[in-house]
PDB file of C-alpha atoms in Angstrom:
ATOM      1  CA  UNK A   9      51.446 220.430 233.243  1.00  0.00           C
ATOM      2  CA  UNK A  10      48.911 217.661 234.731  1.00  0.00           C
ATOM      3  CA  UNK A  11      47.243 217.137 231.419  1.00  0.00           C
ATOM      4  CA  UNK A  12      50.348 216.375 229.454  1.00  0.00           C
ATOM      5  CA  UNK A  13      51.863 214.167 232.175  1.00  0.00           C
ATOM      6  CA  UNK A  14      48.671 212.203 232.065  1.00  0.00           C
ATOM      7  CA  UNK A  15      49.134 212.207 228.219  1.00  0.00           C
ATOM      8  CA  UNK A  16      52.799 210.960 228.239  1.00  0.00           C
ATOM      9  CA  UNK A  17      51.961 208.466 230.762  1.00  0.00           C
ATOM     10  CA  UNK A  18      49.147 206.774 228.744  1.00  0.00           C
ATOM     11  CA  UNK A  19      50.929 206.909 225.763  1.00  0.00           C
ATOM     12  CA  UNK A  20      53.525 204.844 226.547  1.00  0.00           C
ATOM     13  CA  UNK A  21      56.700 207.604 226.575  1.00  0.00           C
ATOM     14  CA  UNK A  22      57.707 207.215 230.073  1.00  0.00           C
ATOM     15  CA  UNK A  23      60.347 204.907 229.608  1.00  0.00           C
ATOM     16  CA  UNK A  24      63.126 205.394 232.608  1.00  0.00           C
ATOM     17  CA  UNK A  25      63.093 205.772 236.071  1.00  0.00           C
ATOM     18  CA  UNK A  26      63.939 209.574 235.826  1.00  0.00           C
ATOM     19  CA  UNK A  27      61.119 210.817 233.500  1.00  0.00           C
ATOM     20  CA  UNK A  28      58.722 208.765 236.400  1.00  0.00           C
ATOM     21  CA  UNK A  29      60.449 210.723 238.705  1.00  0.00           C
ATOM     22  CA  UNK A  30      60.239 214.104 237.107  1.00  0.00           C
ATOM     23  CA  UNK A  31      55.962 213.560 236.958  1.00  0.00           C
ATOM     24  CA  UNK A  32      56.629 212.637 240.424  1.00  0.00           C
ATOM     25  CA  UNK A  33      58.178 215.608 241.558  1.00  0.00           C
ATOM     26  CA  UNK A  34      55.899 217.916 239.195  1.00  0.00           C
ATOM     27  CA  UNK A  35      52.861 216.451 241.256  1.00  0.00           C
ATOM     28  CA  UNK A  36      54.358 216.400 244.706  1.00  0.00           C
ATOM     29  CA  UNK A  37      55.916 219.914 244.327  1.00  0.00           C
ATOM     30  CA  UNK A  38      51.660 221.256 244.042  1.00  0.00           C
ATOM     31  CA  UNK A  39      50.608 218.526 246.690  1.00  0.00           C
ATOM     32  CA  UNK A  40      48.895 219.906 249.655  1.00  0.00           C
ATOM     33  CA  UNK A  41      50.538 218.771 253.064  1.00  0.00           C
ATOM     34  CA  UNK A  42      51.086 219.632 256.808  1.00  0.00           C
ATOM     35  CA  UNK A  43      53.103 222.368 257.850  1.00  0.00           C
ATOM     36  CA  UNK A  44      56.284 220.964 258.979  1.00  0.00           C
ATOM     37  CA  UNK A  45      56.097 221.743 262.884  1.00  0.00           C
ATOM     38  CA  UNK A  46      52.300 220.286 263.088  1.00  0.00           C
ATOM     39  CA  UNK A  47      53.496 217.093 260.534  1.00  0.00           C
ATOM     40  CA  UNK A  48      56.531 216.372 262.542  1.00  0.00           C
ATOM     41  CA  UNK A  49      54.322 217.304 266.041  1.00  0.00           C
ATOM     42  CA  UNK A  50      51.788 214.816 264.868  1.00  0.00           C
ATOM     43  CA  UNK A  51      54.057 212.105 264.091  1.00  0.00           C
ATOM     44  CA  UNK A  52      55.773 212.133 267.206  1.00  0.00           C
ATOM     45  CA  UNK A  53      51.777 212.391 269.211  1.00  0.00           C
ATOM     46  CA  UNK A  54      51.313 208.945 267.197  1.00  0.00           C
ATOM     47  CA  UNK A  55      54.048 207.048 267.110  1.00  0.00           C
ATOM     48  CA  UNK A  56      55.531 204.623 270.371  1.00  0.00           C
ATOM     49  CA  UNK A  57      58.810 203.768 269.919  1.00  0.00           C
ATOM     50  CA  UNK A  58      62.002 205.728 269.160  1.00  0.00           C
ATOM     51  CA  UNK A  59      66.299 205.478 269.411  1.00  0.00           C
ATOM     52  CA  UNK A  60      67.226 207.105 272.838  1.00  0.00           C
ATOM     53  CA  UNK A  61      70.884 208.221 272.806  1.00  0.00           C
ATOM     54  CA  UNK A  62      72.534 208.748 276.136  1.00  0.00           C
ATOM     55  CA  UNK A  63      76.192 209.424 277.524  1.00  0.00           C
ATOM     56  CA  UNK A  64      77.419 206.064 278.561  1.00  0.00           C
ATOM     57  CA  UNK A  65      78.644 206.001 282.133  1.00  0.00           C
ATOM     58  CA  UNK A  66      80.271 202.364 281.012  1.00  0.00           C
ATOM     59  CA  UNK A  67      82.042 203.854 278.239  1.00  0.00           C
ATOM     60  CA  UNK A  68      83.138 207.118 279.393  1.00  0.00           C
ATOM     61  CA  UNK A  69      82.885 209.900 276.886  1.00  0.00           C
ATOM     62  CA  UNK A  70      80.866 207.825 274.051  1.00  0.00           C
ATOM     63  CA  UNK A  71      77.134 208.002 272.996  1.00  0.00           C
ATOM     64  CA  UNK A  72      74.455 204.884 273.929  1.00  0.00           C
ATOM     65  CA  UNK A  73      71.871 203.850 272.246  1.00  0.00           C
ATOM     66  CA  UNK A  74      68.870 201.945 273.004  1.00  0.00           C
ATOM     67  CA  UNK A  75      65.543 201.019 271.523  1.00  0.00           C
ATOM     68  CA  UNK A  76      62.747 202.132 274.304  1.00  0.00           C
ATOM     69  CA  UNK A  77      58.609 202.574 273.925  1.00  0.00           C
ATOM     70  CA  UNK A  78      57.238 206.199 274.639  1.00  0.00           C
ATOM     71  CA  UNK A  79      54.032 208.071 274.700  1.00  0.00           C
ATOM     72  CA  UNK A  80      53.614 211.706 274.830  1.00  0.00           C
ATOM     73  CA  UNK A  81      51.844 213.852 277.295  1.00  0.00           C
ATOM     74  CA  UNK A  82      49.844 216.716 276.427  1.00  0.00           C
ATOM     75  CA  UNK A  83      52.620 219.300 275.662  1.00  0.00           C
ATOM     76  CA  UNK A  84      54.108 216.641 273.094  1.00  0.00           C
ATOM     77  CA  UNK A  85      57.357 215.772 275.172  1.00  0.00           C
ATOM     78  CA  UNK A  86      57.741 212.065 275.415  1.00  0.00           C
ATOM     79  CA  UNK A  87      57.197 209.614 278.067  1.00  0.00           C
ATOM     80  CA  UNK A  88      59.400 206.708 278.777  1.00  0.00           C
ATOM     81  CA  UNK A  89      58.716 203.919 281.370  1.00  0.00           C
ATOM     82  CA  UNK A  90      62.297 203.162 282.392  1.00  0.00           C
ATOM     83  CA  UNK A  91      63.804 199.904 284.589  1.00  0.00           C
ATOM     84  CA  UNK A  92      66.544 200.847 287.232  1.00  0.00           C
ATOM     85  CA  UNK A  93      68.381 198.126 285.723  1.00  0.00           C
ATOM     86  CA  UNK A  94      68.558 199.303 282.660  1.00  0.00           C
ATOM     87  CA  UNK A  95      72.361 201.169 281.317  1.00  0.00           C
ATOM     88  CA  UNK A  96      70.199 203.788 279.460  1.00  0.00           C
ATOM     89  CA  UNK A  97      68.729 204.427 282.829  1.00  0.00           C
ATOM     90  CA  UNK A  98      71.417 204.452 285.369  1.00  0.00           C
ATOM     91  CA  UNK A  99      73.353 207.013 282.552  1.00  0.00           C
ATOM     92  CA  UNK A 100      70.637 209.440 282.383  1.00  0.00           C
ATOM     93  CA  UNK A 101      70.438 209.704 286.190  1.00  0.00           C
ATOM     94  CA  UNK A 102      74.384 210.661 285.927  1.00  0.00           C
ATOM     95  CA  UNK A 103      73.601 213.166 282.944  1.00  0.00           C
ATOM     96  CA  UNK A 104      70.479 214.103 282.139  1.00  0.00           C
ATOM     97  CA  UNK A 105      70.985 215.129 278.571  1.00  0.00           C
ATOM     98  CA  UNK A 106      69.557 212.827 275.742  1.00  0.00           C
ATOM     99  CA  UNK A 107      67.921 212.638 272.521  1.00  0.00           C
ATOM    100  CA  UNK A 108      65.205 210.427 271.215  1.00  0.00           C
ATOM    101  CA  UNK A 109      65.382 209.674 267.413  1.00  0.00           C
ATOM    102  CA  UNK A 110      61.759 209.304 266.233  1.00  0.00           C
ATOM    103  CA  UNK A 111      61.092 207.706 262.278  1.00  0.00           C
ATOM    104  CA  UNK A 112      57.602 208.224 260.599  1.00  0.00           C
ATOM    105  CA  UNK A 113      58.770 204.672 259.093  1.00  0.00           C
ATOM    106  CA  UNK A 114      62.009 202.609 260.230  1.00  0.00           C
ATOM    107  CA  UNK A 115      61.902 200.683 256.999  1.00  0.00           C
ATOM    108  CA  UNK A 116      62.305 203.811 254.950  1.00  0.00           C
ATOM    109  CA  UNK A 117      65.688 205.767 255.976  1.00  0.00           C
ATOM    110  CA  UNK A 118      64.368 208.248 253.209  1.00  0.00           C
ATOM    111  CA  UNK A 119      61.393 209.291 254.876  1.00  0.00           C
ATOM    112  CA  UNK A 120      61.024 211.745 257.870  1.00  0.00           C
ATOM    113  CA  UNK A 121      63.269 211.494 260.693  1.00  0.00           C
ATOM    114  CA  UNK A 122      62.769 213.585 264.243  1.00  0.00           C
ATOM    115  CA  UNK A 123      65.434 213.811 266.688  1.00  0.00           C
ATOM    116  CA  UNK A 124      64.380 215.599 270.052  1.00  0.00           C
ATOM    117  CA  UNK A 125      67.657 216.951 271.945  1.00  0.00           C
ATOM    118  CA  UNK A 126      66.158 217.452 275.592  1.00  0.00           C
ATOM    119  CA  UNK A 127      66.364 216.631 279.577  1.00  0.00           C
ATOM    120  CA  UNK A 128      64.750 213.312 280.807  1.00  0.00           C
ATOM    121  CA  UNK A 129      63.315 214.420 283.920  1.00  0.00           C
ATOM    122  CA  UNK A 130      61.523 211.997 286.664  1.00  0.00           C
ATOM    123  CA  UNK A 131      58.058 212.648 286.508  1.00  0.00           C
ATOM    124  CA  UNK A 132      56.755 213.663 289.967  1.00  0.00           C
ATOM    125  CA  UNK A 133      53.990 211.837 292.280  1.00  0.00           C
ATOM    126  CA  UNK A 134      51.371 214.263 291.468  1.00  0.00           C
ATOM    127  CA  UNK A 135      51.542 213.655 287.651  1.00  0.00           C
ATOM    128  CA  UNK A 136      52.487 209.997 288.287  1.00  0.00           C
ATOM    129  CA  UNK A 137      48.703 209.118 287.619  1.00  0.00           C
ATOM    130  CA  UNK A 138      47.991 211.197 284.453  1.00  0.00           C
ATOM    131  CA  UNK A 139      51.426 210.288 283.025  1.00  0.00           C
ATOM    132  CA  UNK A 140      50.714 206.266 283.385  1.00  0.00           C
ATOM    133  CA  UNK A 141      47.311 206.326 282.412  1.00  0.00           C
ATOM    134  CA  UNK A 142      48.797 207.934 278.866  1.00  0.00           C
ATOM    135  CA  UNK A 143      51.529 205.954 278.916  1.00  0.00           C
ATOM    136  CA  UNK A 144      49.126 202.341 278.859  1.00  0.00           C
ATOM    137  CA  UNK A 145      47.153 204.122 276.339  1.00  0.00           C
ATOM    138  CA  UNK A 146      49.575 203.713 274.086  1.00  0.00           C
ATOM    139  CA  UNK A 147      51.172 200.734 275.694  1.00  0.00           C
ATOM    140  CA  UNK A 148      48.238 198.889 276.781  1.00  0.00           C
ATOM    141  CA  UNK A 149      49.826 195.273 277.659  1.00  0.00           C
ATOM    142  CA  UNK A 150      52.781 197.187 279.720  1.00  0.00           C
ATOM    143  CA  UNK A 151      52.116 195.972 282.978  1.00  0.00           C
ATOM    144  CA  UNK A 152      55.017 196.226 283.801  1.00  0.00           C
ATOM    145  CA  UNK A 153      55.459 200.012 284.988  1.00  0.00           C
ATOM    146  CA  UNK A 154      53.932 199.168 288.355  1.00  0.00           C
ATOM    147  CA  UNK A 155      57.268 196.905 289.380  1.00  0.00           C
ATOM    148  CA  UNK A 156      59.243 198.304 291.614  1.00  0.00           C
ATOM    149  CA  UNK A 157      62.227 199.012 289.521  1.00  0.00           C
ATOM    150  CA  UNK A 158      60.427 201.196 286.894  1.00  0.00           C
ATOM    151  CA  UNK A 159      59.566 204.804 286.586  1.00  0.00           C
ATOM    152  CA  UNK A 160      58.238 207.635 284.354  1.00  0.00           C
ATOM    153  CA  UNK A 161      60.534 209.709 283.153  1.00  0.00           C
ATOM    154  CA  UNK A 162      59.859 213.002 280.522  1.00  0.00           C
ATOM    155  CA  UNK A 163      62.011 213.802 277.625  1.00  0.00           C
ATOM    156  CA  UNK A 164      61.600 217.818 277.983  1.00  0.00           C
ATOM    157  CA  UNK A 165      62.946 219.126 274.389  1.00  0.00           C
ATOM    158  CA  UNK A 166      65.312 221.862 274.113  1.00  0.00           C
ATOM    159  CA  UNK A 167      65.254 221.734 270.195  1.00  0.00           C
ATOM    160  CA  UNK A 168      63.564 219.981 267.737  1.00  0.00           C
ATOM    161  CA  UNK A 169      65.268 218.888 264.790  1.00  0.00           C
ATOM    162  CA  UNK A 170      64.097 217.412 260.995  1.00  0.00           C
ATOM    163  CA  UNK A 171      65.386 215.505 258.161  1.00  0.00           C
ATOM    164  CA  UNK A 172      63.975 213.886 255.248  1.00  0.00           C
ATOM    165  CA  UNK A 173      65.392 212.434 252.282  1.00  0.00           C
ATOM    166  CA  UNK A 174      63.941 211.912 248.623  1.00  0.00           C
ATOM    167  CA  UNK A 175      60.138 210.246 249.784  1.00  0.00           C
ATOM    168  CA  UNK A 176      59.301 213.362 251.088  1.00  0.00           C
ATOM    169  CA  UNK A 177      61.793 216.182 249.543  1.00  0.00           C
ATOM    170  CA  UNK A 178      59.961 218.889 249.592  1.00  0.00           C
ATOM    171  CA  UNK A 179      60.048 218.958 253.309  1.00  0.00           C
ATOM    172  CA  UNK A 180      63.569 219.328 253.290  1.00  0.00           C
ATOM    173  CA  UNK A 181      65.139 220.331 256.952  1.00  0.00           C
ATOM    174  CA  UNK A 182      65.291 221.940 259.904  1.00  0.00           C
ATOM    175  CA  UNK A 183      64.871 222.843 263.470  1.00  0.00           C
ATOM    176  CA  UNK A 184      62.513 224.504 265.878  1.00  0.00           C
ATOM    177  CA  UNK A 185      62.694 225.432 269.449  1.00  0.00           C
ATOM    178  CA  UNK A 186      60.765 223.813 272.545  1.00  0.00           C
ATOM    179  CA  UNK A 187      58.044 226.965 272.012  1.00  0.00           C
ATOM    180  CA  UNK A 188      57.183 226.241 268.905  1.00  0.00           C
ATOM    181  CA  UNK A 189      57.265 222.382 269.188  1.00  0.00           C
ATOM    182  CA  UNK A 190      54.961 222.653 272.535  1.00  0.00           C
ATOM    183  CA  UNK A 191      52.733 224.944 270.392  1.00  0.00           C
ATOM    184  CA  UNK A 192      52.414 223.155 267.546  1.00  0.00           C
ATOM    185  CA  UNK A 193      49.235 221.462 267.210  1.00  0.00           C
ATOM    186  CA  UNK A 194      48.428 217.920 266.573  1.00  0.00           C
ATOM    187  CA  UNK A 195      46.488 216.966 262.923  1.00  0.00           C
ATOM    188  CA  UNK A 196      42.743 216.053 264.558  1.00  0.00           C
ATOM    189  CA  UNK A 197      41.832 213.246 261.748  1.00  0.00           C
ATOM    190  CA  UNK A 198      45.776 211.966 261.875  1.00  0.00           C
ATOM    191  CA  UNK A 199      44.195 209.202 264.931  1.00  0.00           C
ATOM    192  CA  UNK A 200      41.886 208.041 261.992  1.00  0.00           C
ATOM    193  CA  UNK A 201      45.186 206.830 259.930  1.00  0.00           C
ATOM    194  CA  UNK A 202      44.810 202.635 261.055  1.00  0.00           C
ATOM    195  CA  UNK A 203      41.531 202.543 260.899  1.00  0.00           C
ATOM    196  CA  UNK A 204      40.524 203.835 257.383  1.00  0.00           C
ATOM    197  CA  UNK A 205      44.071 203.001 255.372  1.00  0.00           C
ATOM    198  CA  UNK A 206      43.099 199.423 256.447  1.00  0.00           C
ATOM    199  CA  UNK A 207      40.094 199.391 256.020  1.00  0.00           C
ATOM    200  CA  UNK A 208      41.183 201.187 251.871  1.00  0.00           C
ATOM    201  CA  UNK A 209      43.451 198.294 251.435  1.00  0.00           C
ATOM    202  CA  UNK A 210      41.592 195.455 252.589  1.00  0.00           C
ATOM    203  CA  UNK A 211      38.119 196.303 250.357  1.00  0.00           C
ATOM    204  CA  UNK A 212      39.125 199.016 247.800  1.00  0.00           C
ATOM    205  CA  UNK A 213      42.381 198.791 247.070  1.00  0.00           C
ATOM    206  CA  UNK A 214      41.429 199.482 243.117  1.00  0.00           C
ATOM    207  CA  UNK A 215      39.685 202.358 244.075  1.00  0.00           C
ATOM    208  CA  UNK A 216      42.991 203.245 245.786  1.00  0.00           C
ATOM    209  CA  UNK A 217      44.911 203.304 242.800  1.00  0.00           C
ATOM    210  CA  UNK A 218      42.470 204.617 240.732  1.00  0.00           C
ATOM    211  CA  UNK A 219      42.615 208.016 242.435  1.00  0.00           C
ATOM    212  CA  UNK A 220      46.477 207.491 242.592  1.00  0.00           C
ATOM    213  CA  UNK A 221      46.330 207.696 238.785  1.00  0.00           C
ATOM    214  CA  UNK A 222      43.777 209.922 238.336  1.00  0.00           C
ATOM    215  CA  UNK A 223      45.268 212.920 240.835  1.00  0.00           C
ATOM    216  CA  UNK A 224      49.251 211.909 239.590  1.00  0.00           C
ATOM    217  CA  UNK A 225      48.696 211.275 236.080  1.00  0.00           C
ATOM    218  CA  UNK A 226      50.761 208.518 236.442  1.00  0.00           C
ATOM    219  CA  UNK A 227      49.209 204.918 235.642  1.00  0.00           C
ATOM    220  CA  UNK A 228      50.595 203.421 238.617  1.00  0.00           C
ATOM    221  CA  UNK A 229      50.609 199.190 238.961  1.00  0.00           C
ATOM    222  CA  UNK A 230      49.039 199.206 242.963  1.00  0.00           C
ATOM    223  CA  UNK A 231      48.538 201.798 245.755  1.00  0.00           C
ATOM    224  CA  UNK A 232      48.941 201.392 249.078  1.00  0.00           C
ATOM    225  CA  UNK A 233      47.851 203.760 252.154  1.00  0.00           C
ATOM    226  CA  UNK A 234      50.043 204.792 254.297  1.00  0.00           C
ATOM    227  CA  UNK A 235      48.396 207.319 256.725  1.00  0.00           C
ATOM    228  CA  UNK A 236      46.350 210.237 256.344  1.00  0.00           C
ATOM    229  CA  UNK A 237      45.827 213.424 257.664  1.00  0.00           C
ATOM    230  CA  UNK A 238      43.435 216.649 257.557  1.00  0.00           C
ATOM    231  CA  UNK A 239      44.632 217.690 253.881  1.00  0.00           C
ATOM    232  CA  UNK A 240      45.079 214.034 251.978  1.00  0.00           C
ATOM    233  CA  UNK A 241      47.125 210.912 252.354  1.00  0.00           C
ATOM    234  CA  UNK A 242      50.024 209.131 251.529  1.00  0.00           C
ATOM    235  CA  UNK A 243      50.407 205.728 249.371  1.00  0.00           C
ATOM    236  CA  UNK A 244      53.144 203.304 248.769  1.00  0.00           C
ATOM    237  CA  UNK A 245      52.893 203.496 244.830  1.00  0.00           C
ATOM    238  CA  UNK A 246      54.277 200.771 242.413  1.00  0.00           C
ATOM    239  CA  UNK A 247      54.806 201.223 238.853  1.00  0.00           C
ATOM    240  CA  UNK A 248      56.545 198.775 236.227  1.00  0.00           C
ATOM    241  CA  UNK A 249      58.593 197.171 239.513  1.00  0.00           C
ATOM    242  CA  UNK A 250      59.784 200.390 240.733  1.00  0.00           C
ATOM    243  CA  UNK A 251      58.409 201.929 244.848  1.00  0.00           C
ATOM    244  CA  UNK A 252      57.566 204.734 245.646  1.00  0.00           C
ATOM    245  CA  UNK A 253      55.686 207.313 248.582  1.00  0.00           C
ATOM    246  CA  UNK A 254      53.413 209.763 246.765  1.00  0.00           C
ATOM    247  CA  UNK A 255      51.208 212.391 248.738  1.00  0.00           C
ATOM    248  CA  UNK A 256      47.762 212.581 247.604  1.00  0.00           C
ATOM    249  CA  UNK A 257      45.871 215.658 248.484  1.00  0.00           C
ATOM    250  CA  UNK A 258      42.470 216.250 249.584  1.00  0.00           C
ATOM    251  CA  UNK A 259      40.454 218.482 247.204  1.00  0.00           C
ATOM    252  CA  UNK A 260      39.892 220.529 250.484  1.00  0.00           C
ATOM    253  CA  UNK A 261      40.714 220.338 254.492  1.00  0.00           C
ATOM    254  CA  UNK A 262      38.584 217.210 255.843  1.00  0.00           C
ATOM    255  CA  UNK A 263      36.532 218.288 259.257  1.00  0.00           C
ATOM    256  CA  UNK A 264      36.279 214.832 260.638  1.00  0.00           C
ATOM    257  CA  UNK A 265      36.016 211.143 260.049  1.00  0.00           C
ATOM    258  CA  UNK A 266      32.928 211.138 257.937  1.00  0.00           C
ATOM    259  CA  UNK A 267      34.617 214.103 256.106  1.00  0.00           C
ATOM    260  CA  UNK A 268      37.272 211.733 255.255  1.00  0.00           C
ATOM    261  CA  UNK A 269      35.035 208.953 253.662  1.00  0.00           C
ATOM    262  CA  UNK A 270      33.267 211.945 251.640  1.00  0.00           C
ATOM    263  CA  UNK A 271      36.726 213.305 250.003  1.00  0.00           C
ATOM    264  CA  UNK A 272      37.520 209.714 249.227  1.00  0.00           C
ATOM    265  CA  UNK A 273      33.912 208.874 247.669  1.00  0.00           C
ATOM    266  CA  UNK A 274      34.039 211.997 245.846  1.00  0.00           C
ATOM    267  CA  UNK A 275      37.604 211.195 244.432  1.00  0.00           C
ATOM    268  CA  UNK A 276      36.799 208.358 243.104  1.00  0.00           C
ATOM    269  CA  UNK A 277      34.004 209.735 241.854  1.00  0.00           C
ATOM    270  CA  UNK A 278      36.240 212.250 239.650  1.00  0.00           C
ATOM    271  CA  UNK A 279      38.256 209.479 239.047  1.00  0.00           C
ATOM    272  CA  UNK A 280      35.522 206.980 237.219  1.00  0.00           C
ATOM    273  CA  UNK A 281      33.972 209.678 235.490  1.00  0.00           C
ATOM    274  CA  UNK A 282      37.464 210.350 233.605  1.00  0.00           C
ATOM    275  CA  UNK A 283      38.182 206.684 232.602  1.00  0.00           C
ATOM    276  CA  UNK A 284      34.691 206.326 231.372  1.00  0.00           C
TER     277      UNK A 284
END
């Protein structure tokens, strides 16, 4: 199937966006990826800002929603800093129920969406210290959670839900319970994601593509990485003016950072050695 993808790409025959798409979906249907409980764990253990819905006291009966920073602790739930003046605040001390809408990417409605239906719950004194120093980890120029008006509060999940659309279809959707979610585990190289996609797209981003084509069989225009995890990475692919995410697999699990750079050298290893 590879080998005459890569043979109707080169020649020319891929004409309309659907025959890209069906080589797309050929590939992507074989590509290896997370599980979806540790992908959508992982996302949420990276990523610092989310919707938070609430039930408006102002507006009796009707949801709320408000842009708000988070970090998680180490069970996954999220941490929010919240002001005493704030509506979102003043209705979640009158109900306690909330959810927290979490995108891998806000630009891209198509790609993975997390909502986490749970309690916000004030964190106590005792974890007060542990909670904040997380919390500026993530947020390091938020000094304001030592006014006098803020607090910690944690977003304990009573069900995690899923939803993707076509960037990632194979994921599809879903939900999974506050067990499962607090036992998920978070991808170890994931934290390496800034750090070596920048570092791919500021100095090699031929190389980039070149494994892009090589592994996909489609002779894509530019590649761009995404993020990356223990089992490959994902690129924001362009070919003859049409976008697209594509997930590029590892040829096997990476075991740390210098792992990583050793799948990528020897991909683009593969990948010379064909064109030549």
């Amino acid at each position: 199937m590879v080998a005459s993808s890569a043979l109707t790409a080169s020649s020319g025959d891929v004409t309309t966006d659907a025959e890209v798409f069906e080589l797309i979906k050929a590939h992507q249907e074989k590509a290896a990826r997370l599980p979806p409980l540790e992908e959508i764990r992982t996302v949420v253990n990276h990523s610092v800002q989310g919707m938070l819905s609430t039930i408006s006291q102002k507006y009796e009966g009707y949801p709320s929603g408000s842009m708000v920073d988070f970090a998680c602790d180490l069970e996954g739930y999220p941490i929010l800093a919240v002001s005493s003046l704030a509506s979102h605040t003043k209705d979640l001390l009158a109900n306690k129920k909330c959810s927290l809408l979490v995108a891998k990417d806000f630009d891209d409605k198509t790609d993975l969406l997390i909502t986490l239906y749970g309690d916000a719950i004030p964190v106590s004194e005792e974890d007060k210290g542990d909670i904040r120093t997380a919390y500026l980890t993530r947020h390091p120029n938020a000094f304001w959670v030592d006014f006098g008006d803020f607090q910690f509060v944690r977003v304990e999940p009573k069900v995690v839900r899923y939803v993707t659309g076509i960037a990632t279809a194979l994921l599809g959707s879903g939900e999974f319970s506050k067990e499962a979610y607090k036992a998920a585990q978070v991808d170890p190289i994931a934290q390496f994601s800034k750090p070596v996609a920048s570092h791919m797209n500021r100095d090699h981003a031929e190389d980039t593509k070149l494994i892009v084509q090589h592994t996909t069989s489609i002779l894509v225009d530019s590649a761009y990485m995404l993020d990356l995890d223990s089992l490959g990475f994902y690129v924001k692919a362009t070919y003859k003016g049409n976008t697209f995410k594509l997930r590029i697999p590892f040829p096997r699990r990476a075991e740390d950072r210098k792992d990583v750079k050793t799948l990528i050298v020897e991909m683009l290893q593969a990948a010379k050695s064909q064109s030549n």
